[in-house]
Amino acid sequence: MAKSPLASCSLNISGMHCASCAMTIGKVLHHTPGVISADVNYATEKAQIKFDPRQITLAKISQIISGLGYSTKSDDKARQTNILLVKFILSAIFSAISFFGPPPLFQLVLATIVQFWIAWDFYVTTFNSLKHRAANMDTLIVLGTTVAYVYSTAVTFGLVPGDPYFDTSMTIISLIILGKWLEARAKGKTSEAIKRLIQLQPKTARVIRDGQEIDLPISEVVVGDQIRLRPGEKVPVDGKVLSGETSIDESMITGESIPVYKHTGDPVIGGTLNTSGAILMRATQVGSATMLSQIIKLVEQAQASRAPIQKLADVISSYFVPAVLMIAVATFAGWYVATGYLPAMLNSIAVLIIACPCALGLATPTALVVGTGLAAQKGILIKDAENLEIAYKVSHVVFDKTGTLTEGKPIVTDIVGGSKVLQLAASLDANSEHPLAAAIVSAATKAALKLSPVTSFKNLAGRGVEGTISKIKYTLGTPSLFPKVSSDVSRLEKQGKTVVVLATAGKILGTIAIADTLRPSAAEAISQLHRQKISTSLITGDNPTTAAAIAKIAGIDRFFAQVRPEDKAVSVRQLQSEGQTVAMVGDGINDAPALSAANIGIAMATGTDVAIEAAGITLVNKDLRTIAQALKLSRATLRTIKTNLFWAFIYNVVLIPAAAFGLLNPILAAGAMAFSSVSVVGNSLLLKRVRLT
Amino acid sequence: MDKVIVIVSSLGLIGFIYWFFLGKNDKESAMSTDIKITVSGGYSPESVTVPVGKPVKLTLTRTDPTNCLEEFVIPDLKIKKTLPLNTPVTVVVTVTSTGRYVFHCGMNMYHGQITAR
């Protein structure tokens, strides 16, 4: 009985994050019936597999590997790029030979190989497209070169007088293939950032189930699972530290370069790297709910969005190829009537070849992919191309104070009147939900003060509280509640602190000052914005004295004081009425209406939820300097889109008429066309060099 | 005489090109939530009808090696997928309002549309 031939293949495997992943895949494949050998290499991310096609198919093998949580791809892409290079070299050699003027019959042999073997894919694509009554660049190339080839063949066999143009048809094909090869290589580089993000996703987790530690594929981890994390391992899913302490490198997600110290209760983000200690964590978000999955989804959505600036290019590219075909026919007719068939043919070929719909099609998407990918690496998530265009125009940035410009953790800094004042104030505030009340209660707890029961408690609508303690009625609130307060109040307010006064029966008992620390990056962030000629303002519920002091410390140009949360949008509209294009920076929760009212909302994500509806840009880290970076990157990306569109239009708007009027040789046209797409993609890649600081 | 023939044939050819590429009518398909699209020289079918508010499974298989068709984009739904050769790729979309949603290749040269009802 004849032995069946074995098949072998090379598969690209992505998602392996250590050598043991490669071993796992190898082991499973070895035990799969039909697989003869499987050599999985972690470093090259490839598997060389020998199998019996009667027992198992390549698709089934891919399915098995995918089932383990890795993704497979046959080496098609790399192979196709290599084939393009080989085709270019061959056609370039043949074209060069034909330039030396060998006998026409010999040229015909070379040209036939180029036309119907090297350029055969162009014919296949054209044929497939015509079945759908559609056309693309390949249609134009096929038409242009076929006309030159058929004419030259007729000349070779003496059917028409003149010289053959085999060198033209062959050179056009080699230049177009060179352009396609360069474009394929460059295009791959544009999407490196998103690929890197996808590769961050861990594949396995060491989960404790029934008291035993087992390695589970990430898809089997559920919320509540306890996970053991050792130094050097990636955090598998979002979670909270249950025990242990460590430093985690979060730079790949947040862009912050310094590892973050984590201990019990701290949140950890899936995909980040545990650098030093061993910890036990509990999974809080898994699957598509993890921060990394949300980021990837947001970036992918942004890259798929359409920029308003692209509209004209979109309209043109949908009619482009038929229009060029019609212009080519008109060129032929015009030149035929004016001179004769030879210039008519050459000029109509030049029209067909110079037209470059690809440059138009690539102008916006490639810049968008590079720009949004680069942004994501810095912890900046741009929602879509439309918001990118708005960010380009921002002239004023408004900062919400609490939790945005400040840490959002107010603490009691000064007590005038002794611990009794704090004890009474804390007893009243224990009934309030105001963030400042929490600071006073926390200070009393720290000082081990015992709180007293309060009766007849009343909330004074954002201005303070009142209540009865041991039959005495107390009022605690903003200084404006009282006709006269001590000089301490203005002294503390001038330091940027929020002051509350405690009084009973018109008598002031004491004053408590609360401050929320400015983020360390605040002043530098504001100064970076000013350097970009962007003005700034602050919105706060504080009184004007405190607001002015904070604005001064941070270097902010102006402030809106005593603004209630629901009125923040009004301040934003006021700025817009002054002609400003406003970006509002907030946490995206309490200030959603203001974020929506602004031309663009910039949210600083709290926790692991990054899909903030009201925000056009979401910042994953807490570094305020990222705002200036986000705006700078948006401007750079839009500038690249504009340059790309300009060149794409110039190529077509200027060079098509030039070709039609006989000012362009078909070979020059092919060269210009081949490099137009490459120049657009190359220009987009230059974005990677933008200095953001 | 030959010049007249060339001019008349050219006008005829221009008219034909216009009719052939720009004068085609989209055939609407029956409403479905599980749609298979073959990607080869364009999209088959080019026009699909889906119900509003229900998840719809679009399975795309690219059999054409041209890299023009490598990317599949539905800009209004912010969907972009890379289509490896001969490998089915499934996209689940839920359209929330009635209307026409254009889809196209990465370079916007091949088009199709989703009609949501």
PDB file of C-alpha atoms in Angstrom, chain A residues 287-534:
ATOM      1  CA  GLY A 287     -13.214  39.042  29.677  1.00  0.00           C
ATOM      2  CA  SER A 288     -14.461  42.051  27.765  1.00  0.00           C
ATOM      3  CA  ALA A 289     -15.035  44.002  30.995  1.00  0.00           C
ATOM      4  CA  THR A 290     -11.333  44.357  31.800  1.00  0.00           C
ATOM      5  CA  MET A 291      -9.699  47.724  31.345  1.00  0.00           C
ATOM      6  CA  LEU A 292      -7.352  46.393  28.645  1.00  0.00           C
ATOM      7  CA  SER A 293     -10.236  44.904  26.641  1.00  0.00           C
ATOM      8  CA  GLN A 294     -12.118  48.208  26.893  1.00  0.00           C
ATOM      9  CA  ILE A 295      -9.025  50.133  25.752  1.00  0.00           C
ATOM     10  CA  ILE A 296      -8.505  47.833  22.756  1.00  0.00           C
ATOM     11  CA  LYS A 297     -12.182  48.165  21.840  1.00  0.00           C
ATOM     12  CA  LEU A 298     -12.080  51.969  22.125  1.00  0.00           C
ATOM     13  CA  VAL A 299      -8.918  52.230  20.014  1.00  0.00           C
ATOM     14  CA  GLU A 300     -10.322  49.866  17.384  1.00  0.00           C
ATOM     15  CA  GLN A 301     -13.538  51.865  17.247  1.00  0.00           C
ATOM     16  CA  ALA A 302     -11.611  55.134  16.919  1.00  0.00           C
ATOM     17  CA  GLN A 303      -9.550  53.692  14.103  1.00  0.00           C
ATOM     18  CA  ALA A 304     -12.697  52.608  12.281  1.00  0.00           C
ATOM     19  CA  SER A 305     -14.372  56.001  12.599  1.00  0.00           C
ATOM     20  CA  ARG A 306     -14.646  58.496   9.782  1.00  0.00           C
ATOM     21  CA  ALA A 307     -13.180  61.983  10.049  1.00  0.00           C
ATOM     22  CA  PRO A 308     -15.426  64.795   8.803  1.00  0.00           C
ATOM     23  CA  ILE A 309     -12.387  66.192   6.921  1.00  0.00           C
ATOM     24  CA  GLN A 310     -12.325  62.968   4.904  1.00  0.00           C
ATOM     25  CA  LYS A 311     -15.809  63.465   3.429  1.00  0.00           C
ATOM     26  CA  LEU A 312     -14.650  65.009   0.153  1.00  0.00           C
ATOM     27  CA  ALA A 313     -11.978  62.328  -0.330  1.00  0.00           C
ATOM     28  CA  ASP A 314     -14.667  59.678   0.326  1.00  0.00           C
ATOM     29  CA  VAL A 315     -16.986  61.107  -2.307  1.00  0.00           C
ATOM     30  CA  ILE A 316     -14.153  61.398  -4.835  1.00  0.00           C
ATOM     31  CA  SER A 317     -12.822  57.885  -4.267  1.00  0.00           C
ATOM     32  CA  SER A 318     -16.243  56.303  -4.779  1.00  0.00           C
ATOM     33  CA  TYR A 319     -16.460  57.774  -8.330  1.00  0.00           C
ATOM     34  CA  PHE A 320     -12.730  57.846  -8.989  1.00  0.00           C
ATOM     35  CA  VAL A 321     -11.957  54.812 -11.137  1.00  0.00           C
ATOM     36  CA  PRO A 322     -14.960  55.168 -13.494  1.00  0.00           C
ATOM     37  CA  ALA A 323     -14.139  58.889 -13.842  1.00  0.00           C
ATOM     38  CA  VAL A 324     -10.509  58.123 -14.718  1.00  0.00           C
ATOM     39  CA  LEU A 325     -11.643  55.537 -17.278  1.00  0.00           C
ATOM     40  CA  MET A 326     -13.874  58.161 -18.893  1.00  0.00           C
ATOM     41  CA  ILE A 327     -11.043  60.743 -18.884  1.00  0.00           C
ATOM     42  CA  ALA A 328      -8.721  58.183 -20.495  1.00  0.00           C
ATOM     43  CA  VAL A 329     -11.249  57.515 -23.267  1.00  0.00           C
ATOM     44  CA  ALA A 330     -11.724  61.275 -23.809  1.00  0.00           C
ATOM     45  CA  THR A 331      -7.929  61.731 -23.875  1.00  0.00           C
ATOM     46  CA  PHE A 332      -7.621  59.042 -26.522  1.00  0.00           C
ATOM     47  CA  ALA A 333     -10.333  60.625 -28.661  1.00  0.00           C
ATOM     48  CA  GLY A 334      -8.902  64.158 -28.267  1.00  0.00           C
ATOM     49  CA  TRP A 335      -5.350  63.162 -29.183  1.00  0.00           C
ATOM     50  CA  TYR A 336      -6.503  60.893 -31.984  1.00  0.00           C
ATOM     51  CA  VAL A 337      -8.421  63.715 -33.590  1.00  0.00           C
ATOM     52  CA  ALA A 338      -5.565  66.211 -33.048  1.00  0.00           C
ATOM     53  CA  THR A 339      -2.522  64.097 -33.909  1.00  0.00           C
ATOM     54  CA  GLY A 340      -2.861  60.370 -34.419  1.00  0.00           C
ATOM     55  CA  TYR A 341      -3.216  57.067 -32.613  1.00  0.00           C
ATOM     56  CA  LEU A 342       0.312  56.797 -31.095  1.00  0.00           C
ATOM     57  CA  PRO A 343       0.201  59.913 -28.854  1.00  0.00           C
ATOM     58  CA  ALA A 344      -3.469  59.114 -28.221  1.00  0.00           C
ATOM     59  CA  MET A 345      -2.541  55.682 -26.921  1.00  0.00           C
ATOM     60  CA  LEU A 346       0.474  56.818 -24.869  1.00  0.00           C
ATOM     61  CA  ASN A 347      -1.370  59.708 -23.232  1.00  0.00           C
ATOM     62  CA  SER A 348      -4.434  57.675 -22.378  1.00  0.00           C
ATOM     63  CA  ILE A 349      -2.132  55.026 -20.861  1.00  0.00           C
ATOM     64  CA  ALA A 350      -0.469  57.798 -18.811  1.00  0.00           C
ATOM     65  CA  VAL A 351      -3.912  58.911 -17.543  1.00  0.00           C
ATOM     66  CA  LEU A 352      -4.805  55.355 -16.521  1.00  0.00           C
ATOM     67  CA  ILE A 353      -1.478  54.821 -14.773  1.00  0.00           C
ATOM     68  CA  ILE A 354      -1.068  58.149 -12.943  1.00  0.00           C
ATOM     69  CA  ALA A 355      -4.477  57.960 -11.259  1.00  0.00           C
ATOM     70  CA  CYS A 356      -3.925  56.981  -7.670  1.00  0.00           C
ATOM     71  CA  PRO A 357      -7.101  56.198  -5.763  1.00  0.00           C
ATOM     72  CA  CYS A 358      -5.073  54.362  -3.107  1.00  0.00           C
ATOM     73  CA  ALA A 359      -3.356  57.528  -1.875  1.00  0.00           C
ATOM     74  CA  LEU A 360      -6.789  59.112  -1.346  1.00  0.00           C
ATOM     75  CA  GLY A 361      -8.087  56.038   0.418  1.00  0.00           C
ATOM     76  CA  LEU A 362      -5.065  55.714   2.671  1.00  0.00           C
ATOM     77  CA  ALA A 363      -4.623  59.402   3.569  1.00  0.00           C
ATOM     78  CA  THR A 364      -6.919  59.540   6.596  1.00  0.00           C
ATOM     79  CA  PRO A 365      -7.045  55.951   7.917  1.00  0.00           C
ATOM     80  CA  THR A 366      -3.271  55.471   8.126  1.00  0.00           C
ATOM     81  CA  ALA A 367      -2.724  58.736  10.018  1.00  0.00           C
ATOM     82  CA  LEU A 368      -5.663  57.919  12.287  1.00  0.00           C
ATOM     83  CA  VAL A 369      -4.328  54.440  13.035  1.00  0.00           C
ATOM     84  CA  VAL A 370      -0.836  55.745  13.872  1.00  0.00           C
ATOM     85  CA  GLY A 371      -2.147  58.731  15.883  1.00  0.00           C
ATOM     86  CA  THR A 372      -4.719  56.870  17.985  1.00  0.00           C
ATOM     87  CA  GLY A 373      -2.323  53.944  18.495  1.00  0.00           C
ATOM     88  CA  LEU A 374       0.435  56.242  19.688  1.00  0.00           C
ATOM     89  CA  ALA A 375      -2.042  58.019  21.963  1.00  0.00           C
ATOM     90  CA  ALA A 376      -3.160  54.722  23.509  1.00  0.00           C
ATOM     91  CA  GLN A 377       0.435  53.907  24.380  1.00  0.00           C
ATOM     92  CA  LYS A 378       0.582  57.170  26.341  1.00  0.00           C
ATOM     93  CA  GLY A 379      -2.662  56.407  28.193  1.00  0.00           C
ATOM     94  CA  ILE A 380      -4.759  58.694  25.936  1.00  0.00           C
ATOM     95  CA  LEU A 381      -7.900  57.189  24.445  1.00  0.00           C
ATOM     96  CA  ILE A 382      -9.382  59.269  21.647  1.00  0.00           C
ATOM     97  CA  LYS A 383     -12.996  58.305  21.011  1.00  0.00           C
ATOM     98  CA  ASP A 384     -13.132  58.908  17.271  1.00  0.00           C
ATOM     99  CA  ALA A 385     -11.829  60.937  14.376  1.00  0.00           C
ATOM    100  CA  GLU A 386     -14.465  63.622  14.926  1.00  0.00           C
ATOM    101  CA  ASN A 387     -13.192  64.331  18.437  1.00  0.00           C
ATOM    102  CA  LEU A 388      -9.657  64.366  17.107  1.00  0.00           C
ATOM    103  CA  GLU A 389     -10.686  67.175  14.777  1.00  0.00           C
ATOM    104  CA  ILE A 390     -12.254  69.127  17.646  1.00  0.00           C
ATOM    105  CA  ALA A 391      -9.197  68.627  19.862  1.00  0.00           C
ATOM    106  CA  TYR A 392      -7.177  70.227  17.067  1.00  0.00           C
ATOM    107  CA  LYS A 393      -9.104  73.480  17.564  1.00  0.00           C
ATOM    108  CA  VAL A 394      -9.172  73.671  21.393  1.00  0.00           C
ATOM    109  CA  SER A 395      -8.285  77.168  22.610  1.00  0.00           C
ATOM    110  CA  HIS A 396      -9.330  76.910  26.267  1.00  0.00           C
ATOM    111  CA  VAL A 397      -9.170  74.145  28.867  1.00  0.00           C
ATOM    112  CA  VAL A 398     -11.479  74.203  31.900  1.00  0.00           C
ATOM    113  CA  PHE A 399     -10.503  72.096  34.892  1.00  0.00           C
ATOM    114  CA  ASP A 400     -12.958  70.774  37.399  1.00  0.00           C
ATOM    115  CA  LYS A 401     -11.273  71.150  40.782  1.00  0.00           C
ATOM    116  CA  THR A 402     -12.079  68.244  43.044  1.00  0.00           C
ATOM    117  CA  GLY A 403     -10.671  64.942  41.889  1.00  0.00           C
ATOM    118  CA  THR A 404      -9.291  66.413  38.687  1.00  0.00           C
ATOM    119  CA  LEU A 405      -6.917  69.229  39.518  1.00  0.00           C
ATOM    120  CA  THR A 406      -6.693  67.936  43.076  1.00  0.00           C
ATOM    121  CA  GLU A 407      -6.278  64.420  44.440  1.00  0.00           C
ATOM    122  CA  GLY A 408      -9.968  64.372  45.409  1.00  0.00           C
ATOM    123  CA  LYS A 409      -9.169  63.379  48.980  1.00  0.00           C
ATOM    124  CA  PRO A 410      -9.842  66.472  51.140  1.00  0.00           C
ATOM    125  CA  ILE A 411      -8.198  66.495  54.565  1.00  0.00           C
ATOM    126  CA  VAL A 412      -8.598  68.754  57.615  1.00  0.00           C
ATOM    127  CA  THR A 413      -5.525  70.988  57.804  1.00  0.00           C
ATOM    128  CA  ASP A 414      -6.398  73.579  60.498  1.00  0.00           C
ATOM    129  CA  ILE A 415      -8.706  73.636  63.511  1.00  0.00           C
ATOM    130  CA  VAL A 416      -9.261  76.950  65.286  1.00  0.00           C
ATOM    131  CA  GLY A 417     -11.042  76.405  68.634  1.00  0.00           C
ATOM    132  CA  GLY A 418      -9.625  73.063  69.771  1.00  0.00           C
ATOM    133  CA  SER A 419     -10.724  69.450  69.645  1.00  0.00           C
ATOM    134  CA  LYS A 420     -14.212  70.200  71.027  1.00  0.00           C
ATOM    135  CA  VAL A 421     -14.947  72.100  67.794  1.00  0.00           C
ATOM    136  CA  LEU A 422     -13.829  69.087  65.746  1.00  0.00           C
ATOM    137  CA  GLN A 423     -15.858  66.694  67.925  1.00  0.00           C
ATOM    138  CA  LEU A 424     -19.071  68.744  67.533  1.00  0.00           C
ATOM    139  CA  ALA A 425     -18.496  69.355  63.802  1.00  0.00           C
ATOM    140  CA  ALA A 426     -17.834  65.659  63.179  1.00  0.00           C
ATOM    141  CA  SER A 427     -20.974  64.668  65.133  1.00  0.00           C
ATOM    142  CA  LEU A 428     -23.065  66.938  62.864  1.00  0.00           C
ATOM    143  CA  ASP A 429     -21.265  65.896  59.672  1.00  0.00           C
ATOM    144  CA  ALA A 430     -21.622  62.185  60.384  1.00  0.00           C
ATOM    145  CA  ASN A 431     -25.179  62.682  59.044  1.00  0.00           C
ATOM    146  CA  SER A 432     -24.066  64.402  55.834  1.00  0.00           C
ATOM    147  CA  GLU A 433     -22.865  62.886  52.571  1.00  0.00           C
ATOM    148  CA  HIS A 434     -20.826  65.899  51.474  1.00  0.00           C
ATOM    149  CA  PRO A 435     -17.159  65.058  50.632  1.00  0.00           C
ATOM    150  CA  LEU A 436     -15.957  67.776  53.023  1.00  0.00           C
ATOM    151  CA  ALA A 437     -18.073  66.228  55.789  1.00  0.00           C
ATOM    152  CA  ALA A 438     -16.250  62.941  55.235  1.00  0.00           C
ATOM    153  CA  ALA A 439     -12.928  64.773  55.753  1.00  0.00           C
ATOM    154  CA  ILE A 440     -14.103  66.189  59.128  1.00  0.00           C
ATOM    155  CA  VAL A 441     -15.458  62.841  60.326  1.00  0.00           C
ATOM    156  CA  SER A 442     -12.230  61.151  59.257  1.00  0.00           C
ATOM    157  CA  ALA A 443     -10.129  63.729  61.177  1.00  0.00           C
ATOM    158  CA  ALA A 444     -12.221  63.129  64.329  1.00  0.00           C
ATOM    159  CA  THR A 445     -11.860  59.361  63.958  1.00  0.00           C
ATOM    160  CA  LYS A 446      -8.098  59.754  63.607  1.00  0.00           C
ATOM    161  CA  ALA A 447      -8.029  61.902  66.766  1.00  0.00           C
ATOM    162  CA  ALA A 448     -10.033  59.157  68.543  1.00  0.00           C
ATOM    163  CA  LEU A 449     -12.889  61.563  69.363  1.00  0.00           C
ATOM    164  CA  LYS A 450     -16.218  60.051  70.341  1.00  0.00           C
ATOM    165  CA  LEU A 451     -19.118  61.428  68.300  1.00  0.00           C
ATOM    166  CA  SER A 452     -22.317  62.610  70.012  1.00  0.00           C
ATOM    167  CA  PRO A 453     -25.853  61.762  68.907  1.00  0.00           C
ATOM    168  CA  VAL A 454     -27.565  64.492  66.864  1.00  0.00           C
ATOM    169  CA  THR A 455     -31.279  65.281  66.754  1.00  0.00           C
ATOM    170  CA  SER A 456     -33.252  67.657  64.490  1.00  0.00           C
ATOM    171  CA  PHE A 457     -30.552  67.341  61.792  1.00  0.00           C
ATOM    172  CA  LYS A 458     -31.070  69.591  58.778  1.00  0.00           C
ATOM    173  CA  ASN A 459     -29.135  69.954  55.529  1.00  0.00           C
ATOM    174  CA  LEU A 460     -28.784  73.608  54.468  1.00  0.00           C
ATOM    175  CA  ALA A 461     -28.728  72.917  50.688  1.00  0.00           C
ATOM    176  CA  GLY A 462     -25.034  72.992  49.855  1.00  0.00           C
ATOM    177  CA  ARG A 463     -24.215  75.655  52.457  1.00  0.00           C
ATOM    178  CA  GLY A 464     -23.912  73.576  55.618  1.00  0.00           C
ATOM    179  CA  VAL A 465     -25.775  71.572  58.227  1.00  0.00           C
ATOM    180  CA  GLU A 466     -27.498  72.176  61.573  1.00  0.00           C
ATOM    181  CA  GLY A 467     -28.572  69.910  64.378  1.00  0.00           C
ATOM    182  CA  THR A 468     -29.091  69.597  68.122  1.00  0.00           C
ATOM    183  CA  ILE A 469     -26.520  67.982  70.412  1.00  0.00           C
ATOM    184  CA  SER A 470     -27.330  67.693  74.134  1.00  0.00           C
ATOM    185  CA  LYS A 471     -30.262  70.111  73.672  1.00  0.00           C
ATOM    186  CA  ILE A 472     -28.030  72.808  72.129  1.00  0.00           C
ATOM    187  CA  LYS A 473     -28.595  73.773  68.482  1.00  0.00           C
ATOM    188  CA  TYR A 474     -25.395  74.083  66.390  1.00  0.00           C
ATOM    189  CA  THR A 475     -24.838  75.352  62.861  1.00  0.00           C
ATOM    190  CA  LEU A 476     -21.862  74.225  60.797  1.00  0.00           C
ATOM    191  CA  GLY A 477     -21.332  75.709  57.371  1.00  0.00           C
ATOM    192  CA  THR A 478     -19.810  78.117  54.934  1.00  0.00           C
ATOM    193  CA  PRO A 479     -18.721  81.511  56.389  1.00  0.00           C
ATOM    194  CA  SER A 480     -21.398  83.280  54.326  1.00  0.00           C
ATOM    195  CA  LEU A 481     -24.045  81.734  56.626  1.00  0.00           C
ATOM    196  CA  PHE A 482     -22.867  83.959  59.464  1.00  0.00           C
ATOM    197  CA  PRO A 483     -22.982  87.763  59.696  1.00  0.00           C
ATOM    198  CA  LYS A 484     -19.533  88.034  61.257  1.00  0.00           C
ATOM    199  CA  VAL A 485     -16.634  85.564  61.362  1.00  0.00           C
ATOM    200  CA  SER A 486     -13.105  85.685  62.718  1.00  0.00           C
ATOM    201  CA  SER A 487     -10.124  86.931  60.726  1.00  0.00           C
ATOM    202  CA  ASP A 488      -8.862  83.304  60.591  1.00  0.00           C
ATOM    203  CA  VAL A 489     -11.435  82.647  57.868  1.00  0.00           C
ATOM    204  CA  SER A 490      -9.959  85.023  55.293  1.00  0.00           C
ATOM    205  CA  ARG A 491      -6.392  84.038  56.228  1.00  0.00           C
ATOM    206  CA  LEU A 492      -7.136  80.336  55.587  1.00  0.00           C
ATOM    207  CA  GLU A 493      -9.150  80.994  52.425  1.00  0.00           C
ATOM    208  CA  LYS A 494      -6.263  82.943  50.954  1.00  0.00           C
ATOM    209  CA  GLN A 495      -4.205  79.761  51.301  1.00  0.00           C
ATOM    210  CA  GLY A 496      -6.655  78.013  48.965  1.00  0.00           C
ATOM    211  CA  LYS A 497      -8.412  76.122  51.754  1.00  0.00           C
ATOM    212  CA  THR A 498     -12.119  75.559  52.166  1.00  0.00           C
ATOM    213  CA  VAL A 499     -13.314  76.911  55.508  1.00  0.00           C
ATOM    214  CA  VAL A 500     -16.348  75.916  57.612  1.00  0.00           C
ATOM    215  CA  VAL A 501     -17.502  77.734  60.723  1.00  0.00           C
ATOM    216  CA  LEU A 502     -19.208  76.222  63.795  1.00  0.00           C
ATOM    217  CA  ALA A 503     -21.603  78.459  65.717  1.00  0.00           C
ATOM    218  CA  THR A 504     -24.363  78.247  68.300  1.00  0.00           C
ATOM    219  CA  ALA A 505     -26.964  80.898  68.988  1.00  0.00           C
ATOM    220  CA  GLY A 506     -25.066  83.448  66.885  1.00  0.00           C
ATOM    221  CA  LYS A 507     -21.799  82.831  68.709  1.00  0.00           C
ATOM    222  CA  ILE A 508     -18.816  81.578  66.680  1.00  0.00           C
ATOM    223  CA  LEU A 509     -17.233  78.563  68.394  1.00  0.00           C
ATOM    224  CA  GLY A 510     -14.476  77.766  65.928  1.00  0.00           C
ATOM    225  CA  THR A 511     -13.247  77.348  62.370  1.00  0.00           C
ATOM    226  CA  ILE A 512     -12.089  74.268  60.480  1.00  0.00           C
ATOM    227  CA  ALA A 513     -10.015  74.459  57.277  1.00  0.00           C
ATOM    228  CA  ILE A 514     -10.043  71.652  54.741  1.00  0.00           C
ATOM    229  CA  ALA A 515      -7.698  71.344  51.794  1.00  0.00           C
ATOM    230  CA  ASP A 516      -7.553  69.034  48.871  1.00  0.00           C
ATOM    231  CA  THR A 517      -3.956  68.607  47.684  1.00  0.00           C
ATOM    232  CA  LEU A 518      -3.203  69.737  44.147  1.00  0.00           C
ATOM    233  CA  ARG A 519      -1.859  66.953  41.965  1.00  0.00           C
ATOM    234  CA  PRO A 520       1.936  67.220  41.710  1.00  0.00           C
ATOM    235  CA  SER A 521       1.681  67.522  37.917  1.00  0.00           C
ATOM    236  CA  ALA A 522      -0.875  70.392  38.008  1.00  0.00           C
ATOM    237  CA  ALA A 523       1.399  73.445  37.684  1.00  0.00           C
ATOM    238  CA  GLU A 524       3.588  71.866  34.983  1.00  0.00           C
ATOM    239  CA  ALA A 525       0.495  70.722  33.076  1.00  0.00           C
ATOM    240  CA  ILE A 526      -0.984  74.233  33.071  1.00  0.00           C
ATOM    241  CA  SER A 527       2.289  75.760  31.985  1.00  0.00           C
ATOM    242  CA  GLN A 528       2.541  73.241  29.111  1.00  0.00           C
ATOM    243  CA  LEU A 529      -0.929  74.278  27.938  1.00  0.00           C
ATOM    244  CA  HIS A 530       0.011  77.950  28.125  1.00  0.00           C
ATOM    245  CA  ARG A 531       3.086  77.206  26.019  1.00  0.00           C
ATOM    246  CA  GLN A 532       0.691  75.769  23.423  1.00  0.00           C
ATOM    247  CA  LYS A 533      -1.193  79.125  23.602  1.00  0.00           C
ATOM    248  CA  ILE A 534      -4.194  77.492  25.260  1.00  0.00           C
TER     249      ILE A 534
END
